[in-house]
Tab-separated table of C-alpha atoms in Angstrom:
chain	number	residue	atom	x	y	z
J	1	MET	CA	-3.986	3.724	16.070
J	2	HIS	CA	-0.262	3.242	16.479
J	3	PHE	CA	2.645	3.658	14.100
J	4	VAL	CA	5.351	1.104	13.350
J	5	ASP	CA	8.599	2.383	11.870
J	6	LEU	CA	9.623	0.072	9.022
J	7	SER	CA	12.801	1.968	8.175
J	8	ILE	CA	16.411	1.484	9.169
J	9	ALA	CA	18.412	4.406	10.540
J	10	LEU	CA	20.540	6.456	8.192
J	11	GLU	CA	23.960	6.633	9.828
J	12	ASN	CA	27.676	6.334	9.311
J	13	ASP	CA	28.075	2.631	8.560
J	14	SER	CA	31.716	2.313	7.503
J	15	ALA	CA	32.409	0.015	10.469
J	16	TRP	CA	30.292	-2.774	8.973
J	17	ALA	CA	29.128	-1.970	5.429
J	18	PRO	CA	31.330	-2.932	2.447
J	19	PHE	CA	33.000	0.009	0.729
J	20	TRP	CA	30.583	-0.027	-2.213
J	21	ALA	CA	27.523	0.307	0.041
J	22	ARG	CA	28.595	2.845	2.633
J	23	ASN	CA	26.711	5.926	3.783
J	24	ARG	CA	28.212	8.975	5.384
J	25	VAL	CA	26.524	11.440	7.699
J	26	ARG	CA	28.686	14.462	8.526
J	27	TYR	CA	27.367	16.176	11.635
J	28	GLN	CA	27.773	19.951	12.016
J	29	ASP	CA	27.045	21.034	15.573
J	30	HIS	CA	25.638	24.287	16.963
J	31	ARG	CA	29.070	25.817	17.426
J	32	LEU	CA	29.770	25.364	13.741
J	33	GLY	CA	26.331	26.840	13.119
J	34	ARG	CA	27.352	29.901	15.114
J	35	TRP	CA	30.325	30.351	12.809
J	36	ALA	CA	28.114	29.814	9.721
J	37	ILE	CA	25.748	32.586	10.859
J	38	TRP	CA	28.683	34.931	11.412
J	39	PHE	CA	30.149	34.017	8.007
J	40	LEU	CA	26.826	34.629	6.207
J	41	THR	CA	25.599	37.682	8.110
J	42	ARG	CA	28.470	38.894	10.347
J	43	LEU	CA	26.038	38.620	13.270
J	44	PRO	CA	28.019	38.188	16.511
J	45	ALA	CA	27.403	35.288	18.883
J	46	ARG	CA	26.159	37.635	21.626
J	47	LEU	CA	23.026	38.221	19.534
J	48	LEU	CA	22.228	34.493	19.254
J	49	SER	CA	20.084	32.711	21.819
J	50	GLY	CA	22.474	30.799	24.054
J	51	GLY	CA	25.362	32.018	21.934
J	52	LEU	CA	24.904	29.100	19.521
J	53	GLY	CA	23.703	28.652	15.952
J	54	TRP	CA	21.910	25.892	14.104
J	55	ALA	CA	22.840	22.251	13.697
J	56	ASN	CA	23.130	20.681	10.273
J	57	GLU	CA	24.007	17.353	8.660
J	58	VAL	CA	25.540	16.610	5.280
J	59	LEU	CA	24.593	13.272	3.730
J	60	LYS	CA	26.477	11.188	1.210
J	61	LEU	CA	24.602	8.073	0.186
J	62	SER	CA	23.249	6.045	-2.671
J	63	THR	CA	19.506	6.264	-3.296
J	64	HIS	CA	19.648	2.537	-2.484
J	65	GLY	CA	21.821	2.979	0.621
J	66	THR	CA	19.032	2.883	3.192
J	67	THR	CA	15.349	1.929	3.253
J	68	HIS	CA	14.169	2.853	-0.238
J	69	VAL	CA	11.672	2.362	-3.052
J	70	ASP	CA	13.047	1.071	-6.365
J	71	ALA	CA	11.564	2.499	-9.550
J	72	PRO	CA	11.336	0.508	-12.818
J	73	TYR	CA	14.217	2.634	-14.187
J	74	HIS	CA	16.476	0.849	-11.691
J	75	TYR	CA	15.913	-2.387	-13.606
J	76	GLY	CA	16.774	-0.929	-17.021
J	77	PRO	CA	16.403	2.179	-19.238
J	78	THR	CA	13.679	0.919	-21.584
J	79	GLY	CA	10.668	-1.368	-21.589
J	80	PRO	CA	9.892	-4.198	-24.031
J	81	ASN	CA	8.766	-1.777	-26.761
J	82	GLY	CA	11.648	0.639	-26.325
J	83	GLU	CA	9.685	3.075	-24.194
J	84	PRO	CA	11.515	4.844	-21.340
J	85	THR	CA	11.030	3.217	-17.975
J	86	MET	CA	9.493	5.053	-15.038
J	87	THR	CA	11.866	6.967	-12.772
J	88	ILE	CA	11.188	7.446	-9.074
J	89	ASP	CA	9.774	10.949	-9.522
J	90	GLN	CA	7.234	9.484	-11.958
J	91	VAL	CA	5.966	6.686	-9.707
J	92	PRO	CA	2.276	7.304	-8.923
J	93	LEU	CA	1.777	8.317	-5.313
J	94	GLU	CA	-1.219	5.970	-5.158
J	95	TRP	CA	1.184	3.036	-5.382
J	96	CYS	CA	2.900	4.154	-2.182
J	97	TYR	CA	-0.088	4.043	0.161
J	98	GLY	CA	-2.198	0.958	0.603
J	99	PRO	CA	-3.267	-2.076	2.613
J	100	GLY	CA	-0.304	-4.050	3.907
J	101	VAL	CA	0.208	-7.809	3.959
J	102	VAL	CA	3.089	-9.520	5.787
J	103	LEU	CA	4.168	-12.972	4.599
J	104	ASP	CA	6.328	-14.871	7.076
J	105	MET	CA	9.309	-16.462	5.307
J	106	THR	CA	11.595	-16.662	8.318
J	107	HIS	CA	11.811	-20.423	7.833
J	108	LYS	CA	13.716	-19.884	4.585
J	109	GLY	CA	17.442	-20.398	5.011
J	110	ASP	CA	20.395	-18.554	3.571
J	111	GLY	CA	20.515	-18.874	-0.217
J	112	GLU	CA	17.063	-20.438	-0.521
J	113	ILE	CA	14.427	-19.135	-2.889
J	114	ILE	CA	10.894	-17.958	-2.186
J	115	THR	CA	8.552	-19.362	-4.824
J	116	GLY	CA	4.974	-18.756	-5.826
J	117	ALA	CA	4.002	-21.873	-3.894
J	118	ASP	CA	5.642	-20.382	-0.801
J	119	ILE	CA	3.666	-17.157	-1.290
J	120	ARG	CA	0.395	-19.008	-1.738
J	121	GLY	CA	1.079	-21.194	1.278
J	122	ALA	CA	1.772	-18.161	3.457
J	123	LEU	CA	-1.476	-16.555	2.303
J	124	VAL	CA	-3.412	-19.682	3.253
J	125	GLN	CA	-1.839	-19.532	6.710
J	126	ILE	CA	-3.157	-15.988	7.274
J	127	ASN	CA	-6.450	-16.593	5.405
J	128	HIS	CA	-5.937	-13.692	3.020
J	129	THR	CA	-6.626	-13.247	-0.680
J	130	ILE	CA	-4.417	-10.715	-2.437
J	131	GLN	CA	-6.337	-7.638	-3.596
J	132	PRO	CA	-5.258	-5.054	-6.190
J	133	ASN	CA	-2.939	-2.439	-4.686
J	134	ASP	CA	-2.048	-4.540	-1.640
J	135	ILE	CA	1.510	-3.767	-0.551
J	136	VAL	CA	3.043	-7.182	0.102
J	137	LEU	CA	5.942	-7.326	2.571
J	138	VAL	CA	8.117	-10.433	2.846
J	139	ARG	CA	9.504	-11.047	6.320
J	140	THR	CA	12.817	-12.928	6.322
J	141	GLY	CA	14.266	-11.722	9.612
J	142	CYS	CA	17.368	-10.445	7.837
J	143	ASP	CA	16.963	-7.029	9.456
J	144	GLN	CA	18.447	-8.731	12.539
J	145	LEU	CA	21.749	-8.830	10.643
J	146	LEU	CA	21.990	-5.028	10.465
J	147	GLY	CA	25.354	-3.905	11.778
J	148	SER	CA	27.249	-6.865	10.313
J	149	ARG	CA	28.725	-7.701	6.910
J	150	GLU	CA	26.381	-10.708	6.778
J	151	TYR	CA	23.500	-8.312	6.105
J	152	PHE	CA	24.814	-7.961	2.554
J	153	THR	CA	25.707	-11.607	1.970
J	154	LYS	CA	23.050	-13.773	3.628
J	155	GLY	CA	19.346	-14.410	3.228
J	156	PRO	CA	16.793	-15.824	0.793
J	157	GLY	CA	15.520	-14.216	-2.408
J	158	VAL	CA	12.158	-13.951	-4.142
J	159	THR	CA	11.854	-15.568	-7.580
J	160	ARG	CA	10.557	-14.003	-10.759
J	161	GLU	CA	7.720	-16.539	-10.783
J	162	ALA	CA	6.587	-15.543	-7.282
J	163	THR	CA	6.826	-11.847	-8.134
J	164	GLU	CA	4.838	-12.304	-11.332
J	165	TRP	CA	2.145	-14.167	-9.402
J	166	LEU	CA	1.736	-11.115	-7.172
J	167	LEU	CA	1.687	-8.708	-10.110
J	168	ASP	CA	-1.010	-10.813	-11.783
J	169	ARG	CA	-3.225	-9.988	-8.801
J	170	GLY	CA	-2.767	-6.238	-8.997
J	171	VAL	CA	0.149	-5.733	-6.619
J	172	ARG	CA	2.203	-2.676	-7.548
J	173	VAL	CA	4.611	-2.486	-4.598
J	174	THR	CA	6.371	-5.316	-2.808
J	175	GLY	CA	8.862	-5.146	0.037
J	176	ILE	CA	11.403	-7.165	1.975
J	177	ASP	CA	13.345	-6.772	5.234
J	178	ALA	CA	16.606	-7.805	3.570
J	179	TRP	CA	19.243	-6.040	1.520
J	180	GLY	CA	17.662	-7.044	-1.807
J	181	TRP	CA	14.478	-8.571	-3.222
J	182	ASP	CA	16.314	-11.185	-5.327
J	183	GLY	CA	18.697	-12.134	-2.533
J	184	PRO	CA	22.433	-11.506	-2.028
J	185	LEU	CA	24.396	-10.766	-5.195
J	186	GLN	CA	26.918	-13.580	-4.831
J	187	THR	CA	24.149	-16.133	-4.278
J	188	GLN	CA	22.443	-14.996	-7.472
J	189	ALA	CA	25.717	-14.999	-9.388
J	190	LYS	CA	26.408	-18.588	-8.307
J	191	ARG	CA	23.004	-19.717	-9.606
J	192	ALA	CA	23.516	-17.823	-12.877
J	193	ARG	CA	26.913	-19.455	-13.467
J	194	LYS	CA	25.473	-22.878	-12.765
J	195	ALA	CA	22.567	-22.292	-15.175
J	196	ASN	CA	24.966	-20.725	-17.711
J	197	ARG	CA	22.268	-18.491	-19.186
J	198	PRO	CA	20.845	-15.001	-18.748
J	199	GLY	CA	17.575	-14.561	-16.923
J	200	VAL	CA	18.733	-16.098	-13.637
J	201	PHE	CA	20.691	-13.224	-12.122
J	202	TRP	CA	18.368	-10.417	-10.903
J	203	GLU	CA	15.392	-12.220	-12.429
J	204	ALA	CA	12.674	-10.588	-10.313
J	205	HIS	CA	14.140	-7.128	-10.811
J	206	TYR	CA	14.294	-7.558	-14.581
J	207	LEU	CA	10.623	-8.569	-14.566
J	208	GLY	CA	9.913	-4.927	-13.743
J	209	LEU	CA	10.935	-3.962	-17.273
J	210	GLU	CA	8.080	-6.043	-18.675
J	211	ARG	CA	5.622	-5.488	-15.837
J	212	PRO	CA	6.381	-2.135	-14.163
J	213	TYR	CA	6.334	-2.400	-10.385
J	214	CYS	CA	8.265	-1.048	-7.408
J	215	HIS	CA	9.710	-2.737	-4.406
J	216	LEU	CA	10.785	-1.641	-0.970
J	217	GLU	CA	14.149	-2.923	0.169
J	218	ARG	CA	15.993	-2.746	3.496
J	219	LEU	CA	12.844	-2.689	5.621
J	220	ALA	CA	12.832	-3.437	9.347
J	221	ASN	CA	10.486	-4.409	12.175
J	222	LEU	CA	8.070	-6.514	10.132
J	223	HIS	CA	7.811	-8.790	13.177
J	224	LEU	CA	5.888	-5.990	14.926
J	225	LEU	CA	3.067	-6.073	12.363
J	226	PRO	CA	-0.032	-8.244	12.138
J	227	PRO	CA	-0.314	-10.299	8.933
J	228	VAL	CA	-3.052	-7.997	7.582
J	229	GLY	CA	-5.222	-5.115	8.746
J	230	PHE	CA	-2.752	-2.243	8.536
J	231	VAL	CA	-1.749	0.438	6.044
J	232	VAL	CA	1.709	1.036	4.548
J	233	CYS	CA	2.960	4.541	3.748
J	234	CYS	CA	6.167	4.572	1.682
J	235	PHE	CA	6.462	7.844	-0.232
J	236	PRO	CA	10.012	8.113	-1.672
J	237	LEU	CA	12.093	11.251	-2.015
J	238	LYS	CA	11.368	12.900	-5.365
J	239	VAL	CA	14.788	12.407	-6.961
J	240	LYS	CA	14.653	13.833	-10.476
J	241	GLY	CA	15.268	11.005	-12.944
J	242	GLY	CA	16.234	8.703	-10.078
J	243	SER	CA	16.302	4.923	-9.992
J	244	ALA	CA	15.144	4.912	-6.368
J	245	GLY	CA	14.243	7.175	-3.495
J	246	PRO	CA	15.097	6.847	0.192
J	247	VAL	CA	11.902	6.520	2.213
J	248	ARG	CA	10.669	6.650	5.802
J	249	ALA	CA	8.402	3.623	5.502
J	250	VAL	CA	5.712	3.502	8.192
J	251	ALA	CA	2.836	1.157	8.987
J	252	LEU	CA	-0.405	2.483	10.445
J	253	VAL	CA	-1.944	-0.166	12.673
J	254	PRO	CA	-5.446	0.477	14.049
J	255	GLU	CA	-6.314	-0.383	17.619
J	256	GLU	CA	-9.160	-2.780	18.339
J	257	GLY	CA	-12.429	-1.337	17.085
J	258	GLU	CA	-10.809	1.272	14.861
J	259	THR	CA	-11.130	1.263	11.094
J	260	LEU	CA	-8.253	1.415	8.642
J	261	PRO	CA	-7.232	4.964	7.662
J	262	LEU	CA	-7.522	4.080	4.011
J	263	CYS	CA	-9.207	5.886	1.180
J	264	ALA	CA	-8.785	6.196	-2.580
J	265	PRO	CA	-7.515	9.753	-3.068
J	266	GLU	CA	-7.593	11.399	-6.455
J	267	ARG	CA	-4.226	12.030	-8.018
J	268	ARG	CA	-3.263	15.703	-8.205
């Protein structure tokens, strides 16, 4: 079996990310660690191996600022009957581990939509029928734009109708290798203004208020995966009351002759 990293790196991105989407990683080296040990314990450097202390990093980021899992609470505070929506620390762990399916949508251009017909056509191409708890990953190729402002402004988006079609078949987690599941914000806003009605902007996200589901955003390396026959692991950080959790998303791909490392664990 081999592992495929589906996550982008968490790094200082002020050189290319817009101000509202920036992450900051403040690196504290071993010399600063030496001072920290002295400050906390008054232990001199001569008693430290190599005369140095520990390294440390301080992170400042949005829960949506890197590869992450969105919880239904991200879409809104209440469901259709007024009940509180599920926060990321309440998402069942079973949702975050399951058979993966990659749908190739790299033919979709900037600003185009991915419909239910597109989803069904892609499934025919790979001869797969969606099963309950499949984790469906949409490959757009937009991860190739990482490092540029275009990452936030270009790419296709998945429609509410396509998302609902997947949910009807028992899918609980979807994913995309772009900045957002619905597509770039300005593209959505343009469509909403043209339609002059609510329900166009963020339509697939808002579906999660009626039909609770999660999606992975800002994935990478989907081109390294087979269409089916692998397992996705995407356990998010347990942020209390959070709308999302950063995640180290990984695919487990068996070698020829191996079986999938998949079981149905009991929830504890």
